[in-house]
Coordinates of C-alpha atoms and ligand atoms in Angstrom, one line a residue:
X59 CA 13.2 -16.4 22.3
X60 CA 13.4 -13.5 19.9
X61 CA 14.1 -9.8 20.0
X62 CA 10.9 -8.0 19.0
X63 CA 10.3 -4.3 18.5
X64 CA 6.8 -3.0 19.2
X65 CA 5.7 0.5 18.1
X66 CA 2.5 2.1 19.5
X67 CA 1.0 5.2 17.8
X68 CA -0.6 8.2 19.4
X69 CA -4.1 6.9 19.6
X70 CA -2.8 3.6 21.0
X71 CA -1.1 5.6 23.8
X72 CA -4.0 8.1 24.0
X73 CA -5.0 7.8 27.7
X74 CA -3.7 6.1 30.9
X75 CA -6.2 3.4 30.3
X76 CA -4.8 2.7 26.8
X77 CA -1.2 2.9 28.1
X78 CA -2.1 0.3 30.7
X79 CA -3.5 -1.9 27.9
X80 CA -0.2 -1.4 25.9
X81 CA 1.7 -2.4 29.1
X82 CA -0.4 -5.6 29.5
X83 CA 0.2 -6.5 25.9
X84 CA 3.9 -5.9 26.1
X85 CA 4.0 -7.8 29.4
X86 CA 2.4 -10.8 27.6
X87 CA 5.1 -10.8 25.0
X88 CA 7.9 -10.4 27.6
X89 CA 6.4 -13.3 29.6
X90 CA 6.3 -15.4 26.5
X91 CA 10.1 -15.2 26.7
X92 CA 10.8 -12.4 24.1
X93 CA 13.3 -9.6 24.6
X94 CA 11.2 -6.5 24.1
X95 CA 12.0 -3.0 22.8
X96 CA 9.0 -0.7 22.7
X97 CA 8.9 2.6 20.8
X98 CA 5.9 4.8 21.7
X99 CA 4.5 7.9 20.1
X100 CA 3.3 10.9 22.1
X101 CA -0.2 10.6 23.4
X102 CA -2.7 11.5 20.6
X103 CA -3.1 15.2 20.1
X104 CA 0.0 16.1 22.2
X105 CA 2.4 16.9 19.4
X106 CA -0.3 19.2 17.8
X107 CA -0.9 20.8 21.2
X108 CA 2.7 21.6 21.7
X109 CA 3.3 22.9 18.2
X110 CA 0.1 25.0 18.6
X111 CA 1.5 26.6 21.8
X112 CA 4.6 27.7 19.8
X113 CA 2.5 29.2 17.1
X114 CA 0.5 31.2 19.7
X115 CA 3.7 32.8 20.9
X116 CA 5.2 33.5 17.5
X117 CA 2.2 33.8 15.1
X118 CA 3.9 36.0 12.6
X119 CA 7.4 34.5 12.5
X120 CA 8.2 31.7 10.0
X121 CA 8.5 28.5 12.0
X122 CA 11.9 27.9 10.4
X123 CA 13.2 30.8 12.6
X124 CA 12.8 28.6 15.7
X125 CA 13.1 25.1 14.3
X126 CA 15.5 24.1 17.0
X127 CA 13.1 25.0 19.8
X128 CA 10.3 23.3 18.0
X129 CA 12.2 20.1 18.3
X130 CA 13.1 20.6 22.0
X131 CA 9.4 21.2 22.5
X132 CA 7.8 18.4 20.4
X133 CA 10.3 15.8 21.7
X134 CA 8.8 16.1 25.2
X135 CA 5.6 14.4 24.0
X136 CA 7.4 11.1 23.4
X137 CA 9.4 11.5 26.6
X138 CA 6.2 11.7 28.7
X139 CA 4.5 8.8 27.0
X140 CA 7.6 6.6 27.3
X141 CA 8.0 7.3 31.0
X142 CA 4.3 6.6 31.6
X143 CA 4.6 3.3 29.7
X144 CA 7.7 2.3 31.8
X145 CA 5.7 3.1 35.0
X146 CA 2.7 1.1 33.8
X147 CA 4.9 -1.9 33.0
X148 CA 6.6 -1.8 36.4
X149 CA 3.2 -1.7 38.0
X150 CA 2.4 -4.9 36.1
X151 CA 5.5 -6.4 37.7
X152 CA 7.6 -6.2 34.5
X153 CA 11.1 -4.5 34.9
X154 CA 11.2 -1.7 32.4
X155 CA 13.3 1.4 31.7
X156 CA 12.6 4.3 29.3
X157 CA 15.2 6.3 27.4
X158 CA 14.9 9.5 25.4
X159 CA 16.6 9.5 22.0
X160 CA 19.7 11.3 23.3
X161 CA 20.3 8.7 26.0
X162 CA 20.5 5.8 23.6
X163 CA 21.8 7.7 21.6
X164 CA 19.8 7.8 18.4
X165 CA 22.1 9.9 16.2
X166 CA 20.6 12.1 13.5
X167 CA 21.7 14.8 11.1
X168 CA 20.9 18.4 12.1
X169 CA 17.9 19.1 9.9
X170 CA 15.5 20.2 12.7
X171 CA 11.9 19.0 12.3
X172 CA 12.9 16.5 9.6
X173 CA 16.1 14.9 10.8
X174 CA 17.4 11.6 9.4
X175 CA 18.6 8.9 11.6
X176 CA 22.3 8.1 11.0
X177 CA 23.1 5.5 13.6
X178 CA 21.8 3.9 16.8
X179 CA 24.0 2.7 19.5
X180 CA 22.7 -0.6 20.8
X181 CA 25.1 -1.1 23.8
X182 CA 22.9 0.4 26.5
X183 CA 19.8 -1.2 25.2
X184 CA 21.4 -4.7 25.0
X185 CA 22.7 -4.4 28.5
X186 CA 19.2 -3.7 29.8
X187 CA 17.7 -6.5 27.7
X188 CA 20.3 -8.9 29.0
X189 CA 19.4 -7.9 32.5
X190 CA 15.8 -8.9 31.8
X191 CA 14.3 -5.4 31.3
X192 CA 11.8 -4.2 28.7
X193 CA 13.5 -1.2 27.0
X194 CA 11.3 1.7 26.0
X195 CA 12.8 4.2 23.5
X196 CA 11.1 7.4 22.6
X197 CA 9.8 7.6 19.1
X198 CA 10.2 10.6 16.8
X199 CA 13.5 12.0 18.2
X200 CA 17.2 11.9 18.3
X201 CA 20.3 14.0 18.9
X202 CA 22.6 15.6 16.3
X203 CA 26.4 15.7 16.3
X204 CA 26.5 18.9 18.4
X205 CA 24.1 17.5 21.1
X206 CA 21.0 19.3 19.9
X207 CA 17.6 17.4 20.2
X208 CA 16.1 16.7 16.8
X209 CA 12.8 15.3 15.6
X210 CA 12.2 13.1 12.5
X211 CA 9.1 14.7 10.9
X212 CA 5.4 14.0 11.5
X213 CA 4.7 10.3 11.9
X214 CA 8.4 9.8 12.6
X215 CA 7.9 7.2 15.4
X216 CA 7.4 4.6 12.7
X217 CA 10.9 5.3 11.5
X218 CA 12.3 5.3 15.0
X219 CA 10.9 1.8 15.5
X220 CA 12.1 0.3 12.2
X221 CA 15.5 1.9 12.7
X222 CA 15.8 0.5 16.2
X223 CA 14.7 -2.9 14.8
X224 CA 17.4 -2.7 12.1
X225 CA 20.1 -1.6 14.6
X226 CA 19.2 -4.4 17.1
X227 CA 18.7 -7.0 14.3
X228 CA 15.3 -7.7 15.7
X229 CA 13.3 -10.7 14.5
X230 CA 10.3 -8.5 13.7
X231 CA 9.0 -4.9 14.0
X232 CA 5.3 -4.8 14.9
X233 CA 3.7 -1.4 14.2
X234 CA 0.5 -1.3 16.4
X235 CA -2.0 1.4 15.3
X236 CA -5.7 2.3 15.3
X237 CA -6.5 0.2 12.3
X238 CA -5.9 -3.5 12.0
X239 CA -3.5 -3.4 9.0
X240 CA -2.9 -1.8 5.7
X241 CA -6.0 -1.4 3.6
X242 CA -6.6 -1.1 -0.1
X243 CA -7.2 2.6 0.7
X244 CA -7.8 4.7 3.8
X245 CA -10.8 2.9 5.5
X246 CA -11.9 6.2 6.9
X247 CA -12.7 7.4 3.4
X248 CA -13.9 4.2 1.8
X249 CA -15.7 2.0 4.2
X250 CA -15.5 -0.9 1.6
X251 CA -11.7 -0.8 1.8
X252 CA -10.3 -4.3 2.5
X253 CA -7.4 -5.2 4.7
X254 CA -4.5 -6.7 2.8
X255 CA -2.9 -9.8 4.5
X256 CA 0.4 -9.1 2.7
X257 CA 1.7 -6.2 0.7
X258 CA 5.0 -6.1 -1.1
X259 CA 7.6 -3.7 0.2
X260 CA 7.7 -1.8 -3.1
X261 CA 3.9 -1.3 -3.0
X262 CA 4.1 -0.1 0.6
X263 CA 6.8 2.3 -0.3
X264 CA 4.7 3.8 -3.1
X265 CA 1.6 3.9 -0.9
X266 CA 3.5 5.7 1.9
X267 CA 5.2 8.1 -0.5
X268 CA 1.9 8.9 -2.2
X269 CA 0.1 9.9 1.0
X270 CA -1.1 6.8 3.0
X271 CA 0.0 7.9 6.4
X272 CA -0.4 4.5 8.0
X273 CA 3.5 4.2 7.8
X274 CA 5.9 7.1 7.5
X275 CA 7.8 6.7 4.2
X276 CA 11.2 6.7 5.8
X277 CA 10.2 3.7 8.0
X278 CA 9.5 1.7 4.8
X279 CA 12.8 2.8 3.3
X280 CA 14.6 1.6 6.4
X281 CA 12.7 -1.7 6.3
X282 CA 13.7 -2.2 2.7
X283 CA 17.4 -1.3 3.2
X284 CA 17.9 -3.5 6.2
X285 CA 15.2 -6.1 5.4
X286 CA 13.4 -5.6 8.6
X287 CA 10.3 -7.9 8.8
X288 CA 7.5 -5.4 9.3
X289 CA 3.9 -5.9 10.3
X290 CA 1.1 -3.4 10.8
X291 CA -1.6 -4.5 13.3
X292 CA -4.2 -3.2 15.7
X293 CA -3.6 -2.2 19.3
X294 CA -7.3 -2.2 19.9
X295 CA -7.8 -5.9 20.1
X296 CA -8.1 -7.3 23.6
X297 CA -4.5 -7.5 25.1
X298 CA -4.9 -11.1 26.2
X299 CA -5.6 -12.6 22.7
X300 CA -3.5 -15.6 21.9
X301 CA 0.0 -14.4 21.1
X302 CA 0.4 -16.7 18.1
X303 CA -2.8 -15.4 16.7
X304 CA -1.7 -11.8 17.3
X305 CA 1.6 -12.5 15.7
X306 CA -0.1 -13.5 12.4
X307 CA -2.7 -10.7 12.4
X308 CA -2.6 -7.4 10.5
X309 CA -0.6 -6.9 7.3
X310 CA 2.8 -8.3 6.7
X311 CA 5.1 -6.3 4.4
X312 CA 6.9 -8.9 2.2
X313 CA 10.2 -8.6 0.4
X314 CA 10.1 -11.5 -2.0
X315 CA 7.6 -11.6 -4.8
X316 CA 5.8 -14.9 -4.8
X317 CA 5.9 -16.0 -8.4
X318 CA 3.1 -18.5 -7.7
X319 CA 0.8 -15.8 -6.5
X320 CA -1.5 -14.0 -8.9
X321 CA -0.8 -10.4 -8.4
X322 CA -3.6 -8.0 -8.3
X323 CA -3.1 -5.4 -11.0
X324 CA -3.9 -2.6 -8.6
X325 CA -3.3 -3.3 -4.9
X326 CA -4.2 0.0 -3.4
X327 CA -5.1 3.7 -3.8
X328 CA -3.3 6.5 -2.0
X329 CA -4.2 10.1 -1.9
X330 CA -2.9 13.4 -0.5
X331 CA -4.2 16.8 0.0
X332 CA -0.8 18.1 1.0
X333 CA 0.3 19.5 -2.3
X334 CA -0.1 22.7 -4.3
X335 CA 0.3 23.4 -8.0
X336 CA 2.4 26.3 -9.3
X337 CA 2.5 27.5 -12.9
X338 CA 5.0 29.8 -14.5
X339 CA 3.3 31.3 -17.5
X340 CA 4.7 32.7 -20.7
X341 CA 8.2 31.4 -20.3
X342 CA 10.5 31.9 -23.3
X343 CA 11.0 28.4 -24.6
X344 CA 14.8 28.2 -24.6
X345 CA 17.2 25.5 -23.3
X346 CA 17.7 25.6 -19.5
X347 CA 14.3 26.9 -18.4
X348 CA 13.5 23.8 -16.3
X349 CA 16.9 24.2 -14.6
X350 CA 16.4 27.9 -14.0
X351 CA 13.0 27.4 -12.4
X352 CA 13.5 24.1 -10.6
X353 CA 17.1 24.8 -9.7
X354 CA 16.1 27.9 -7.8
X355 CA 13.4 25.9 -6.0
X356 CA 15.8 23.1 -5.1
X357 CA 18.3 25.6 -3.8
X358 CA 15.7 26.8 -1.4
X359 CA 15.4 23.2 -0.2
X360 CA 11.8 22.8 -1.5
X361 CA 10.9 19.4 -2.9
X362 CA 9.1 19.3 -6.3
X363 CA 6.8 16.4 -7.2
X364 CA 4.8 16.3 -10.4
X365 CA 6.2 18.4 -13.3
X366 CA 4.7 19.4 -16.7
X367 CA 6.0 21.6 -19.5
X368 CA 3.4 22.5 -22.1
X369 CA 3.9 22.6 -25.8
X370 CA 5.3 25.9 -26.8
X371 CA 3.3 28.4 -28.8
X372 CA 4.9 31.5 -30.4
X373 CA 8.2 30.7 -28.7
X374 CA 6.6 30.7 -25.2
X375 CA 5.5 27.9 -22.9
X376 CA 3.9 27.3 -19.5
X377 CA 5.7 25.3 -16.9
X378 CA 3.9 23.7 -13.9
X379 CA 4.9 21.7 -11.0
X380 CA 3.6 20.7 -7.5
X381 CA 5.2 21.3 -4.1
X382 CA 4.1 20.5 -0.6
X383 CA 1.3 22.8 0.5
X384 CA 3.5 24.1 3.3
X385 CA 6.0 25.4 0.8
X386 CA 3.4 27.0 -1.5
X387 CA 3.6 30.6 -0.4
X388 CA 7.4 30.5 -0.1
X389 CA 7.7 29.0 -3.6
X390 CA 5.5 31.6 -5.2
X391 CA 7.4 34.4 -3.5
X392 CA 10.7 33.0 -4.5
X393 CA 9.7 32.7 -8.2
X394 CA 8.2 36.2 -8.3
X395 CA 11.3 37.8 -6.6
X396 CA 14.2 35.8 -8.0
X397 CA 13.2 33.8 -11.1
X398 CA 10.5 35.7 -13.0
X399 CA 12.6 38.8 -13.7
X400 CA 15.6 36.8 -14.8
X401 CA 13.6 34.5 -17.0
X402 CA 11.4 37.1 -18.7
X403 CA 8.3 35.0 -18.0
X404 CA 4.9 36.7 -17.8
X405 CA 3.5 35.6 -14.4
X406 CA 3.3 33.0 -11.7
X407 CA 0.0 31.5 -10.7
X408 CA -0.9 28.8 -8.2
X409 CA -3.6 26.6 -6.8
X410 CA -3.4 25.2 -3.3
X411 CA -6.8 23.4 -3.5
X412 CA -5.6 20.4 -5.4
X413 CA -5.2 16.8 -4.4
X414 CA -3.2 13.9 -5.8
X415 CA -4.8 10.4 -6.2
X416 CA -2.6 7.4 -7.1
X417 CA -3.2 3.8 -8.0
X418 CA -0.4 1.5 -6.9
X419 CA 0.3 -2.1 -7.9
X420 CA 3.1 -4.4 -8.9
X421 CA 0.8 -6.0 -11.4
X422 CA 0.8 -2.7 -13.4
X423 CA 4.3 -3.8 -14.7
X424 CA 2.8 -6.5 -16.8
X425 CA -0.6 -5.1 -17.7
X426 CA -1.3 -2.5 -20.3
X427 CA -4.4 -0.2 -20.2
X428 CA -4.4 0.3 -16.4
X429 CA -3.8 4.0 -16.6
X430 CA -6.4 4.5 -19.4
X431 CA -9.0 2.6 -17.2
X432 CA -8.2 5.0 -14.4
X433 CA -8.7 8.0 -16.7
X434 CA -11.9 6.7 -18.1
X435 CA -13.4 6.0 -14.6
X436 CA -12.5 9.5 -13.6
X437 CA -13.9 11.1 -16.7
X438 CA -17.2 9.2 -16.3
X439 CA -17.6 11.0 -13.0
X440 CA -16.8 14.4 -14.6
X441 CA -13.5 14.7 -12.7
X442 CA -11.0 16.8 -14.6
X443 CA -7.3 15.7 -14.5
X444 CA -4.9 18.5 -14.2
X445 CA -1.6 16.6 -14.2
X446 CA -0.5 13.0 -14.6
X447 CA 2.6 11.3 -13.4
X448 CA 3.5 7.6 -13.9
X449 CA 6.2 5.1 -12.9
X450 CA 6.5 1.4 -13.3
X451 CA 4.0 0.5 -10.5
X452 CA 1.9 3.6 -10.0
X453 CA -0.1 6.2 -11.8
X454 CA -0.9 9.5 -10.1
X455 CA -3.3 12.3 -11.2
X456 CA -3.7 15.8 -9.8
X457 CA -7.3 16.9 -9.5
X458 CA -9.4 19.5 -7.7
X459 CA -9.4 18.9 -4.0
X460 CA -13.1 18.9 -3.8
X461 CA -13.2 15.7 -5.9
X462 CA -10.7 13.7 -3.9
X463 CA -13.1 11.4 -2.0
X464 CA -15.3 10.8 -5.1
X465 CA -12.2 9.9 -7.1
X466 CA -10.9 7.5 -4.5
X467 CA -14.3 5.8 -4.2
X468 CA -14.7 5.6 -8.0
X469 CA -11.3 4.1 -8.5
X470 CA -11.7 1.7 -5.6
X471 CA -14.8 0.3 -7.4
X472 CA -13.4 0.5 -10.9
X473 CA -10.4 -1.7 -9.9
X474 CA -12.7 -4.0 -7.9
X475 CA -10.7 -3.5 -4.7
X476 CA -13.6 -4.2 -2.5
X477 CA -13.8 -7.7 -3.9
X478 CA -12.0 -10.5 -2.1
X479 CA -8.7 -11.4 -3.8
X480 CA -8.9 -14.7 -5.7
Ligands
ADP732 P1 -0.5 6.1 14.5 O1 -0.9 7.2 15.4 O2 -0.7 4.7 15.1 O3 0.9 6.3 13.9 P2 -1.6 7.1 12.0 O4 -2.8 8.0 12.2 O5 -0.3 7.8 11.8 O6 -1.5 6.2 13.3 O7 -1.9 6.1 10.9 C1 -3.0 5.3 10.9 C2 -4.1 5.9 10.0 O8 -3.7 5.8 8.7 C3 -5.4 5.1 10.0 O9 -6.2 5.5 11.1 C4 -6.0 5.5 8.7 O10 -7.0 6.5 8.7 C5 -4.8 6.0 7.9 N1 -4.6 5.3 6.6 C6 -4.4 6.0 5.4 N2 -4.3 5.1 4.4 C7 -4.4 3.9 5.0 C8 -4.4 2.5 4.4 N3 -4.2 2.3 3.1 N4 -4.6 1.5 5.3 C9 -4.8 1.7 6.6 N5 -4.8 2.9 7.2 C10 -4.6 4.0 6.4
LIG733 N1 4.2 12.3 17.8 C1 4.7 12.5 16.4 C2 3.6 13.1 15.5 O1 2.5 13.3 16.0 C3 5.4 11.3 15.9 C4 4.5 10.1 15.6 O2 3.4 10.1 16.2 O3 4.9 9.2 14.9 O4 3.9 13.3 14.4
MG734 MG1 1.6 7.4 12.4

C-alpha cells in the first residue's frame, strides 16, 4: 500500500462524463489498496470564463487593481470540480471528501494571482486517509497569513499536486493530462514529436521554464527540491486498463543521471509566444546603465528574461531585453516616464510580436557545435535571429512570432528528434 497523489487537468475534468471516468480510475487505485489524494483543476474553460466575466465588469481598470477579487473568483472553479469529483466517487461507492485550499490549509504568501505555497498542513488529510477516505484537494489555490484566498498562477494545479505530494511524502505524484506524456516538443505543433519515456529533472525544469506548459515550472521546482517522483500520463486511456501497466506509462521525470545511458544531445524543443522585446536606444554608454534600466524594471516587479547590450558607437549604445507580453505596455510606459529622462537616452521602442524558441538537452554540456547547428538550420530557412541566450543545457533564440512553428519544426528535424532514440 502506498500513498499516491493524482492530479487531473482541466480537459480531464471537462464534463460530468469525464469526471465520472476520473472517479472510476481513482476508485481502481483506491481498491488496489492505495491511499489516494486527488488534486483536480477546474473544468476546462472555467478559469478563462470566470476571468472573462471580471474583465467585462472592469474593462478599463488594470487587473492588478482587483487582484484579490480575481483570486476569490478563480478559486471557485476548482472548488466546483473538486466537489463534483467527491460526489462521483461516492456514487461509485468510494468514501471521499473534498477540501478547498483554505480548509487544509494550503498556506501561501500574499501575491494574489501568483502566490507561492509556503506550507501544507497534513493533519486533516491524514486523518481522512486513515479513516479510508479518498481526499480531494482543490488545485490552484491556497490561503495567505491574513485569511485571504490566493491562487498560484495559470497552470498552478500542477504545483498544488506536487506540493501536496511533498508534504504528504507520497510515493508518487501522477499528473494526468490530455497527452500521454512529455514529448520532444508540443505534439500539437509538430505531429512527428515523440513521447519521452524518461526525462531528467533538469531538462524538465528548462522545458517548463522555456514555455512547455505541460507542467507549471513551480511544480518541477518543488519536485526537485523534495525529490517527488513525478510522472506525466494520459487521463484519456480507458479507466480500467491494468493498474501496473498504467503505473509504468507516460513520462517519468528522473533525478539521477544514468551514466550508462547515451544522452541525446538535444532532448526537446520548447517555445513561447508570451514575451515581448523592448529596446532603449541611444543610451550614453557609462557605467551603471544596465542597473538604471533594469533596476527600475525590477522595482516595478517585472521579470526580465533575455538581455543584450550592443557595442557602443560614438559613446552611445542600445540596450534590449524581453519581458512577459503582459508586462509589455507597463514596461514601455515606465521607461518613458521614469528612466528615459534621467538616462538621457533617445527613445524606447518595442516589439510584442516575437517568440522564443529553445533547444534543451543535458548532452549539450559535453558536445560542442550544438548552438551553431541550431543557427545554421534556422538561417537555411531564412529565419532571422534577434537575440540569443544560452546556459549549460539550453540555447534560446528570439525570432519573429510568425516563424515560430517553422522554427520548431525545422529544429525538430535538424536534431533528429523524430527518430527513435538508440
Ligand atoms: P492540463 O489541463 O492537463 O494541465 P495543459 O494544457 O496545461 O493540460 O498541458 C498539456 C498540454 O501541454 C498538451 O495538450 C500540449 O499541447 C502542451 N505541451 C506543450 N509542450 C509539450 C510537450 N513537450 N509535451 C507534451 N505536451 C506539451
Ligand atoms: N484552473 C487553473 C488554470 O486554468 C489552474 C490549472 O488548470 O492548473 O490556470
Ligand atoms: Mg496545465
